[in-house]
Each structure stands twice: as C-alpha cells, then as structure tokens.
Amino acid sequence: MIDILAVGEILIDLTQSGATEQGIPRFDANPGGAPANLAVAASRLGAKTAFIGKVGADSFGTFLRDCLVENSVDVTGLVTDPVQHTTLAVVAVDAAGERNFSFYRDPSADVNLSPEDISPEQLKNTRVLHFGSVSLTAEPARGATLHAVKTAKELGAVISYDPNYRANLWPDQETAVARMLEPLEMVDILKVSDEELPLLTGTNDLEAGSAMLAEKGISLIFVTCGPDGAFYRFQGQTGHVDGVPCKVGDTNGAGDTFFGAALSQLVKHERLKDIPVPELERIIAFANKAASLTTSRHGAIPAMPTLAEVDG
C-alpha cells in the first residue's frame, strides 16, 4: 500500500542562479513539477510515495526518473513519451526570492498523459491520491487526471488537491477558475495560498473564503501565508500556526514542501476526521518548518529537507 500517490506534471525548472561577469543570466536545470515535488518532499519525510506522469525520451526525462528513484519515489507509473520532449519551465527569481514562470510545454510529454497510461492497480493501492491544477490546463492530461481522481475516490482513497495557479498556462482567468473549481466536490484535503484564495472565492478573508470552499464538502483546508505560516479550517474549526523565520534563498517548492510534509504526517492517522486539533496544529508546525528550510535554499527538490533536519 502506497501512502501518497501523486499524479500530474514532472518537468525541468531552469532556475536562475546568477549571472556571468557580462551580465548574462545563468540557469540551473533543477527537477520540478508540483506533484513530483510533493512526492519527493513526503518521501524524504518518511512517507511511502509514488508518482504518475510522463517524461520525454531525452536526457531530461532520464534525469527526472533517476531523481525520483534516488528519493525513493515509486516510478512504476512514470511513462516515457517516444515523441514529445520533457517539459521545461524557466524560473526567474527576483531580489526578494519571488519567482516568475515561463513554460515550454505546448506540446510536451506531461500534457500527453492519457487515461490509458494510468494503472488501476496503483489507484486501488494508495491511501492518498494527490493532484494539482497544472495538469488540468490541457487535454489529454486533464482527462487523465480527473479519471485518476474519480477512480481513486470511488476506491476509497483520500483526495488531496493543490490548485496552484499559473496564469500563463490558461487562456484566461475565467477559464482557469472554472476548471480549478471543478474537482472540489471530490476533494478531502485542499491547500491554497493566500494569493489563490481570492481568485477561487472572491474574498481575501481567510475565515470567509475557507468557509465557502468547505461548503463543497472538503474536510481539511490549509491556506498558506508565506512567512506568516498557515491558516486552517478543519471540521468547522479554524486556527493559525505561525511560520518559521528564515533568510530566503528562493521560494520555489516551498508550498509543495509544506503540503508534502503535512500529508506525510496525516497518513500516520487511520482516519482524517479523528485527528485532534492539537495534533493537527503540531502537523502544521512541522510542515511550516519543512517549508522554511526549503525556502532558505535554492531550487525545489534539491532544497527539500530530510526528517532529521525538520525534527532537529
């Protein structure tokens, strides 16, 4: 039995890492893609994880497969596309460590994931099925992702979702919001950032916005607030857990680390609804520390901490 099965995009983050003496930007080829990031983050923190997605038959695809294997993520569901190349995301980072994404993925391997690529056995043998919204931007990946979510839900898995918004992957904001909201009725655990909450609900108010989302039947909602930590809504109760201060390297992968860390702890409990609030707040504090460690470094997967680092 797998603890967490993540489905969606895996790609190369070409992350700005400085400049030459002539002022020409340098970029490092880091492994990335939010669901793959989460699978690695949770694996490093003790969970048994697996990944479903698609890479190209190229050196980047081989590198990404090797990266998952090295981080003890099951790659049985990672398919190699013989035609399309591995997806690239160019990540420029400003002086404050904030990111700006440009995607090279139309067409590309991750978008080409189809329902036929997904094994029913894997969906049957996972406790949590995790997905994000990037794989909902285009077919056939959108249909494959929703097929995986629906099937896993019917088979009894807990569904976790991160509707991470990347504006330049959608034709317009209206389409993005409609498709990002569409799966919510199948979701048990949701993570949004404080920037995405008003996009999905029309309000910046954490209490009101999370209440609107909870009306869809979502049991546990996290709203990440950057250095201010995280707000939660759990079975009608709300609260806030402070963040862990750090010197920012870059913020790439911080949200994925937070969610992966939280899920790595949540799966230790037999039933989500039975988790006491003090234990939930301990889990959030654990996830905040993990995200802080990632933020203090550069890259996404390379920056993710081990269990010993978070517990230390």
GROMACS .gro file of N, CA, C and O in nm, residues 67-127:
model
  244
   67CYS      N    1   1.601   1.099  -1.055
   67CYS     CA    2   1.581   1.182  -0.936
   67CYS      C    3   1.474   1.123  -0.845
   67CYS      O    4   1.491   1.116  -0.723
   68LEU      N    5   1.362   1.081  -0.904
   68LEU     CA    6   1.256   1.021  -0.824
   68LEU      C    7   1.304   0.892  -0.758
   68LEU      O    8   1.278   0.868  -0.638
   69VAL      N    9   1.373   0.810  -0.834
   69VAL     CA   10   1.424   0.683  -0.780
   69VAL      C   11   1.519   0.709  -0.664
   69VAL      O   12   1.513   0.643  -0.559
   70GLU      N   13   1.610   0.805  -0.682
   70GLU     CA   14   1.706   0.838  -0.577
   70GLU      C   15   1.638   0.886  -0.449
   70GLU      O   16   1.692   0.873  -0.340
   71ASN      N   17   1.517   0.941  -0.464
   71ASN     CA   18   1.441   0.990  -0.349
   71ASN      C   19   1.334   0.892  -0.304
   71ASN      O   20   1.241   0.929  -0.231
   72SER      N   21   1.348   0.766  -0.346
   72SER     CA   22   1.261   0.656  -0.301
   72SER      C   23   1.116   0.675  -0.339
   72SER      O   24   1.025   0.631  -0.267
   73VAL      N   25   1.091   0.742  -0.452
   73VAL     CA   26   0.956   0.755  -0.506
   73VAL      C   27   0.935   0.645  -0.610
   73VAL      O   28   1.015   0.631  -0.703
   74ASP      N   29   0.828   0.566  -0.595
   74ASP     CA   30   0.796   0.459  -0.689
   74ASP      C   31   0.764   0.519  -0.826
   74ASP      O   32   0.676   0.605  -0.838
   75VAL      N   33   0.834   0.474  -0.932
   75VAL     CA   34   0.815   0.530  -1.066
   75VAL      C   35   0.746   0.432  -1.161
   75VAL      O   36   0.753   0.448  -1.283
   76THR      N   37   0.676   0.335  -1.104
   76THR     CA   38   0.602   0.240  -1.188
   76THR      C   39   0.508   0.312  -1.284
   76THR      O   40   0.490   0.270  -1.399
   77GLY      N   41   0.450   0.423  -1.238
   77GLY     CA   42   0.354   0.497  -1.320
   77GLY      C   43   0.413   0.609  -1.403
   77GLY      O   44   0.338   0.686  -1.464
   78LEU      N   45   0.546   0.621  -1.406
   78LEU     CA   46   0.609   0.725  -1.487
   78LEU      C   47   0.634   0.672  -1.627
   78LEU      O   48   0.716   0.582  -1.648
   79VAL      N   49   0.562   0.729  -1.724
   79VAL     CA   50   0.566   0.681  -1.863
   79VAL      C   51   0.662   0.767  -1.944
   79VAL      O   52   0.673   0.889  -1.922
   80THR      N   53   0.732   0.704  -2.040
   80THR     CA   54   0.818   0.778  -2.132
   80THR      C   55   0.748   0.795  -2.265
   80THR      O   56   0.706   0.697  -2.328
   81ASP      N   57   0.733   0.920  -2.308
   81ASP     CA   58   0.670   0.951  -2.437
   81ASP      C   59   0.776   0.943  -2.546
   81ASP      O   60   0.878   1.011  -2.538
   82PRO      N   61   0.755   0.862  -2.651
   82PRO     CA   62   0.857   0.847  -2.754
   82PRO      C   63   0.868   0.965  -2.850
   82PRO      O   64   0.963   0.974  -2.926
   83VAL      N   65   0.771   1.057  -2.844
   83VAL     CA   66   0.767   1.167  -2.941
   83VAL      C   67   0.791   1.303  -2.876
   83VAL      O   68   0.879   1.379  -2.918
   84GLN      N   69   0.713   1.336  -2.772
   84GLN     CA   70   0.720   1.469  -2.713
   84GLN      C   71   0.835   1.482  -2.614
   84GLN      O   72   0.870   1.387  -2.544
   85HIS      N   73   0.891   1.601  -2.609
   85HIS     CA   74   1.003   1.627  -2.519
   85HIS      C   75   0.955   1.653  -2.376
   85HIS      O   76   0.840   1.688  -2.351
   86THR      N   77   1.047   1.637  -2.281
   86THR     CA   78   1.021   1.671  -2.142
   86THR      C   79   0.992   1.820  -2.130
   86THR      O   80   1.057   1.903  -2.195
   87THR      N   81   0.896   1.853  -2.047
   87THR     CA   82   0.854   1.992  -2.029
   87THR      C   83   0.961   2.074  -1.958
   87THR      O   84   1.029   2.027  -1.867
   88LEU      N   85   0.973   2.202  -2.000
   88LEU     CA   86   1.066   2.296  -1.938
   88LEU      C   87   0.989   2.413  -1.880
   88LEU      O   88   0.895   2.463  -1.940
   89ALA      N   89   1.031   2.458  -1.761
   89ALA     CA   90   0.979   2.581  -1.701
   89ALA      C   91   1.098   2.668  -1.666
   89ALA      O   92   1.187   2.627  -1.591
   90VAL      N   93   1.105   2.787  -1.722
   90VAL     CA   94   1.212   2.881  -1.689
   90VAL      C   95   1.166   2.963  -1.569
   90VAL      O   96   1.060   3.028  -1.573
   91VAL      N   97   1.243   2.958  -1.462
   91VAL     CA   98   1.206   3.022  -1.336
   91VAL      C   99   1.304   3.136  -1.308
   91VAL      O  100   1.419   3.112  -1.270
   92ALA      N  101   1.259   3.258  -1.331
   92ALA     CA  102   1.340   3.375  -1.296
   92ALA      C  103   1.307   3.414  -1.153
   92ALA      O  104   1.193   3.409  -1.110
   93VAL      N  105   1.409   3.452  -1.076
   93VAL     CA  106   1.392   3.484  -0.934
   93VAL      C  107   1.437   3.627  -0.910
   93VAL      O  108   1.546   3.668  -0.952
   94ASP      N  109   1.351   3.707  -0.842
   94ASP     CA  110   1.387   3.846  -0.817
   94ASP      C  111   1.468   3.859  -0.688
   94ASP      O  112   1.500   3.759  -0.622
   95ALA      N  113   1.501   3.980  -0.651
   95ALA     CA  114   1.589   4.005  -0.535
   95ALA      C  115   1.527   3.956  -0.405
   95ALA      O  116   1.599   3.924  -0.309
   96ALA      N  117   1.395   3.947  -0.397
   96ALA     CA  118   1.327   3.902  -0.276
   96ALA      C  119   1.306   3.750  -0.276
   96ALA      O  120   1.247   3.695  -0.182
   97GLY      N  121   1.354   3.683  -0.381
   97GLY     CA  122   1.337   3.538  -0.391
   97GLY      C  123   1.207   3.494  -0.453
   97GLY      O  124   1.178   3.375  -0.460
   98GLU      N  125   1.125   3.589  -0.501
   98GLU     CA  126   0.998   3.554  -0.563
   98GLU      C  127   1.020   3.509  -0.707
   98GLU      O  128   1.112   3.554  -0.774
   99ARG      N  129   0.930   3.421  -0.754
   99ARG     CA  130   0.950   3.354  -0.882
   99ARG      C  131   0.861   3.408  -0.993
   99ARG      O  132   0.751   3.454  -0.969
  100ASN      N  133   0.910   3.397  -1.116
  100ASN     CA  134   0.830   3.425  -1.235
  100ASN      C  135   0.852   3.310  -1.333
  100ASN      O  136   0.966   3.278  -1.368
  101PHE      N  137   0.741   3.244  -1.375
  101PHE     CA  138   0.750   3.123  -1.457
  101PHE      C  139   0.720   3.150  -1.604
  101PHE      O  140   0.627   3.223  -1.637
  102SER      N  141   0.800   3.085  -1.692
  102SER     CA  142   0.769   3.079  -1.835
  102SER      C  143   0.775   2.931  -1.874
  102SER      O  144   0.877   2.866  -1.850
  103PHE      N  145   0.666   2.878  -1.932
  103PHE     CA  146   0.659   2.736  -1.962
  103PHE      C  147   0.681   2.708  -2.110
  103PHE      O  148   0.632   2.779  -2.196
  104TYR      N  149   0.753   2.598  -2.136
  104TYR     CA  150   0.775   2.548  -2.272
  104TYR      C  151   0.714   2.408  -2.274
  104TYR      O  152   0.783   2.309  -2.249
  105ARG      N  153   0.582   2.402  -2.305
  105ARG     CA  154   0.513   2.274  -2.288
  105ARG      C  155   0.397   2.254  -2.386
  105ARG      O  156   0.307   2.175  -2.358
  106ASP      N  157   0.397   2.318  -2.500
  106ASP     CA  158   0.285   2.303  -2.592
  106ASP      C  159   0.337   2.275  -2.733
  106ASP      O  160   0.362   2.368  -2.809
  107PRO      N  161   0.354   2.148  -2.772
  107PRO     CA  162   0.324   2.027  -2.694
  107PRO      C  163   0.443   1.985  -2.607
  107PRO      O  164   0.555   2.035  -2.626
  108SER      N  165   0.418   1.892  -2.517
  108SER     CA  166   0.525   1.834  -2.436
  108SER      C  167   0.474   1.706  -2.373
  108SER      O  168   0.355   1.675  -2.378
  109ALA      N  169   0.566   1.632  -2.310
  109ALA     CA  170   0.531   1.499  -2.259
  109ALA      C  171   0.426   1.504  -2.149
  109ALA      O  172   0.332   1.423  -2.148
  110ASP      N  173   0.438   1.597  -2.053
  110ASP     CA  174   0.346   1.592  -1.938
  110ASP      C  175   0.201   1.615  -1.980
  110ASP      O  176   0.109   1.556  -1.924
  111VAL      N  177   0.180   1.699  -2.082
  111VAL     CA  178   0.045   1.725  -2.131
  111VAL      C  179  -0.013   1.602  -2.201
  111VAL      O  180  -0.134   1.586  -2.210
  112ASN      N  181   0.073   1.512  -2.245
  112ASN     CA  182   0.032   1.396  -2.325
  112ASN      C  183  -0.007   1.276  -2.239
  112ASN      O  184  -0.033   1.169  -2.292
  113LEU      N  185  -0.010   1.292  -2.106
  113LEU     CA  186  -0.054   1.183  -2.020
  113LEU      C  187  -0.200   1.151  -2.050
  113LEU      O  188  -0.285   1.241  -2.056
  114SER      N  189  -0.232   1.022  -2.070
  114SER     CA  190  -0.367   0.982  -2.105
  114SER      C  191  -0.423   0.886  -2.000
  114SER      O  192  -0.347   0.826  -1.924
  115PRO      N  193  -0.556   0.868  -1.996
  115PRO     CA  194  -0.614   0.773  -1.900
  115PRO      C  195  -0.556   0.632  -1.917
  115PRO      O  196  -0.543   0.559  -1.818
  116GLU      N  197  -0.522   0.596  -2.039
  116GLU     CA  198  -0.468   0.462  -2.064
  116GLU      C  199  -0.330   0.442  -2.002
  116GLU      O  200  -0.284   0.329  -1.985
  117ASP      N  201  -0.261   0.553  -1.969
  117ASP     CA  202  -0.129   0.545  -1.907
  117ASP      C  203  -0.136   0.512  -1.757
  117ASP      O  204  -0.034   0.486  -1.694
  118ILE      N  205  -0.257   0.517  -1.700
  118ILE     CA  206  -0.271   0.507  -1.555
  118ILE      C  207  -0.320   0.368  -1.516
  118ILE      O  208  -0.424   0.321  -1.562
  119SER      N  209  -0.244   0.304  -1.427
  119SER     CA  210  -0.277   0.169  -1.383
  119SER      C  211  -0.386   0.170  -1.275
  119SER      O  212  -0.369   0.235  -1.171
  120PRO      N  213  -0.495   0.097  -1.296
  120PRO     CA  214  -0.599   0.087  -1.192
  120PRO      C  215  -0.544   0.029  -1.062
  120PRO      O  216  -0.592   0.063  -0.953
  121GLU      N  217  -0.443  -0.059  -1.072
  121GLU     CA  218  -0.386  -0.121  -0.952
  121GLU      C  219  -0.323  -0.016  -0.861
  121GLU      O  220  -0.335  -0.024  -0.739
  122GLN      N  221  -0.254   0.080  -0.920
  122GLN     CA  222  -0.194   0.184  -0.837
  122GLN      C  223  -0.301   0.268  -0.767
  122GLN      O  224  -0.287   0.304  -0.650
  123LEU      N  225  -0.408   0.298  -0.839
  123LEU     CA  226  -0.515   0.377  -0.779
  123LEU      C  227  -0.585   0.300  -0.666
  123LEU      O  228  -0.633   0.359  -0.569
  124LYS      N  229  -0.587   0.170  -0.678
  124LYS     CA  230  -0.650   0.085  -0.577
  124LYS      C  231  -0.565   0.075  -0.451
  124LYS      O  232  -0.617   0.054  -0.341
  125ASN      N  233  -0.435   0.090  -0.467
  125ASN     CA  234  -0.342   0.061  -0.358
  125ASN      C  235  -0.275   0.186  -0.301
  125ASN      O  236  -0.156   0.185  -0.269
  126THR      N  237  -0.350   0.294  -0.291
  126THR     CA  238  -0.297   0.415  -0.229
  126THR      C  239  -0.394   0.468  -0.124
  126THR      O  240  -0.515   0.457  -0.139
  127ARG      N  241  -0.338   0.527  -0.019
  127ARG     CA  242  -0.421   0.586   0.085
  127ARG      C  243  -0.463   0.728   0.046
  127ARG      O  244  -0.575   0.770   0.075
   0.00000   0.00000   0.00000
